[in-house]
Each structure stands twice: as C-alpha cells, then as structure tokens.
Amino acid sequence: MAKAKTIIVEQVGSPIRRDKSQRATLIGLGLNKMNKKRELIDTPDVRGMINKIPHLVRIVGEQG
C-alpha cells in the first residue's frame, strides 16, 4: 500500500477578532496557537479548509 501524501501546515495569523467559522476551521485543522505546525493528510477537505483561511495559515512543506 502506498504511503499517503501529507502536508505540513503552520499557523501564522491570530484568530482574535475573526469570524467564529474561521476559528472553528483552525481548530478543525488542529491549530490553536501561533507558529504551531501540524502534519495532515493531503485531501480535498483539508485543502478546502486551508483555502478558506489563507491569511491565517501557510503550507510549510509537502511529503510523499
């Protein structure tokens, strides 16, 4: 079985004074503090969440 492609996402913006849905998206990605990084499986759902809040997160790297 092939290894799943993953992406590393870092939070670069603060959720203070942001809409509740943007905060919920950050939490859904597993991010809640500045400069925190998470390795996530690269799926259309995750990409959609990242595209919803591009001003708060950035993709650091891709693996696989």
Short mmCIF file of C-alpha atoms in Angstrom, two decimals:
data_model
loop_
_atom_site.label_atom_id
_atom_site.label_comp_id
_atom_site.label_asym_id
_atom_site.label_seq_id
_atom_site.Cartn_x
_atom_site.Cartn_y
_atom_site.Cartn_z
CA MET A 1 0.00 0.00 0.00
CA ALA A 2 1.34 3.43 -0.94
CA LYS A 3 2.08 5.98 1.74
CA ALA A 4 -0.42 8.84 1.83
CA LYS A 5 0.75 12.26 0.73
CA THR A 6 0.96 14.72 3.62
CA ILE A 7 1.33 18.47 4.01
CA ILE A 8 2.76 20.47 6.90
CA VAL A 9 0.65 23.49 7.83
CA GLU A 10 1.71 26.33 10.15
CA GLN A 11 -0.50 28.92 11.80
CA VAL A 12 0.83 32.41 11.02
CA GLY A 13 -2.15 34.59 11.95
CA SER A 14 -4.12 35.16 15.12
CA PRO A 15 -7.80 34.20 15.34
CA ILE A 16 -8.51 37.22 17.54
CA ARG A 17 -11.29 39.39 16.04
CA ARG A 18 -12.00 36.77 13.36
CA ASP A 19 -15.31 35.17 12.49
CA LYS A 20 -16.33 32.10 14.50
CA SER A 21 -16.22 29.93 11.40
CA GLN A 22 -12.57 30.87 10.82
CA ARG A 23 -11.70 29.95 14.41
CA ALA A 24 -13.54 26.66 14.02
CA THR A 25 -11.61 25.93 10.81
CA LEU A 26 -8.31 26.48 12.64
CA ILE A 27 -9.39 24.10 15.39
CA GLY A 28 -10.51 21.59 12.76
CA LEU A 29 -7.01 21.66 11.32
CA GLY A 30 -5.58 21.08 14.81
CA LEU A 31 -4.15 24.60 15.12
CA ASN A 32 -4.87 26.94 18.00
CA LYS A 33 -1.62 28.76 18.81
CA MET A 34 0.68 30.96 16.76
CA ASN A 35 3.51 29.19 14.92
CA LYS A 36 2.10 25.75 15.70
CA LYS A 37 2.67 23.17 12.95
CA ARG A 38 0.63 20.10 12.02
CA GLU A 39 1.24 17.33 9.54
CA LEU A 40 -2.03 16.48 7.79
CA ILE A 41 -3.06 14.02 5.10
CA ASP A 42 -3.43 15.88 1.80
CA THR A 43 -7.13 15.53 0.95
CA PRO A 44 -9.55 17.85 -0.84
CA ASP A 45 -11.26 18.51 2.51
CA VAL A 46 -8.04 19.71 4.14
CA ARG A 47 -7.10 21.78 1.08
CA GLY A 48 -10.54 23.42 1.21
CA MET A 49 -10.07 24.32 4.86
CA ILE A 50 -6.66 25.82 4.10
CA ASN A 51 -8.11 27.80 1.18
CA LYS A 52 -10.83 29.16 3.48
CA ILE A 53 -8.26 30.80 5.79
CA PRO A 54 -5.12 31.52 3.71
CA HIS A 55 -4.47 34.68 5.76
CA LEU A 56 -4.10 32.59 8.95
CA VAL A 57 -2.11 29.55 7.75
CA ARG A 58 0.63 28.65 5.31
CA ILE A 59 1.85 25.38 3.85
CA VAL A 60 5.40 24.79 5.03
CA GLY A 61 6.09 21.58 3.12
CA GLU A 62 4.72 18.56 1.31
CA GLN A 63 5.83 14.96 1.69
CA GLY A 64 5.04 11.73 -0.07
#
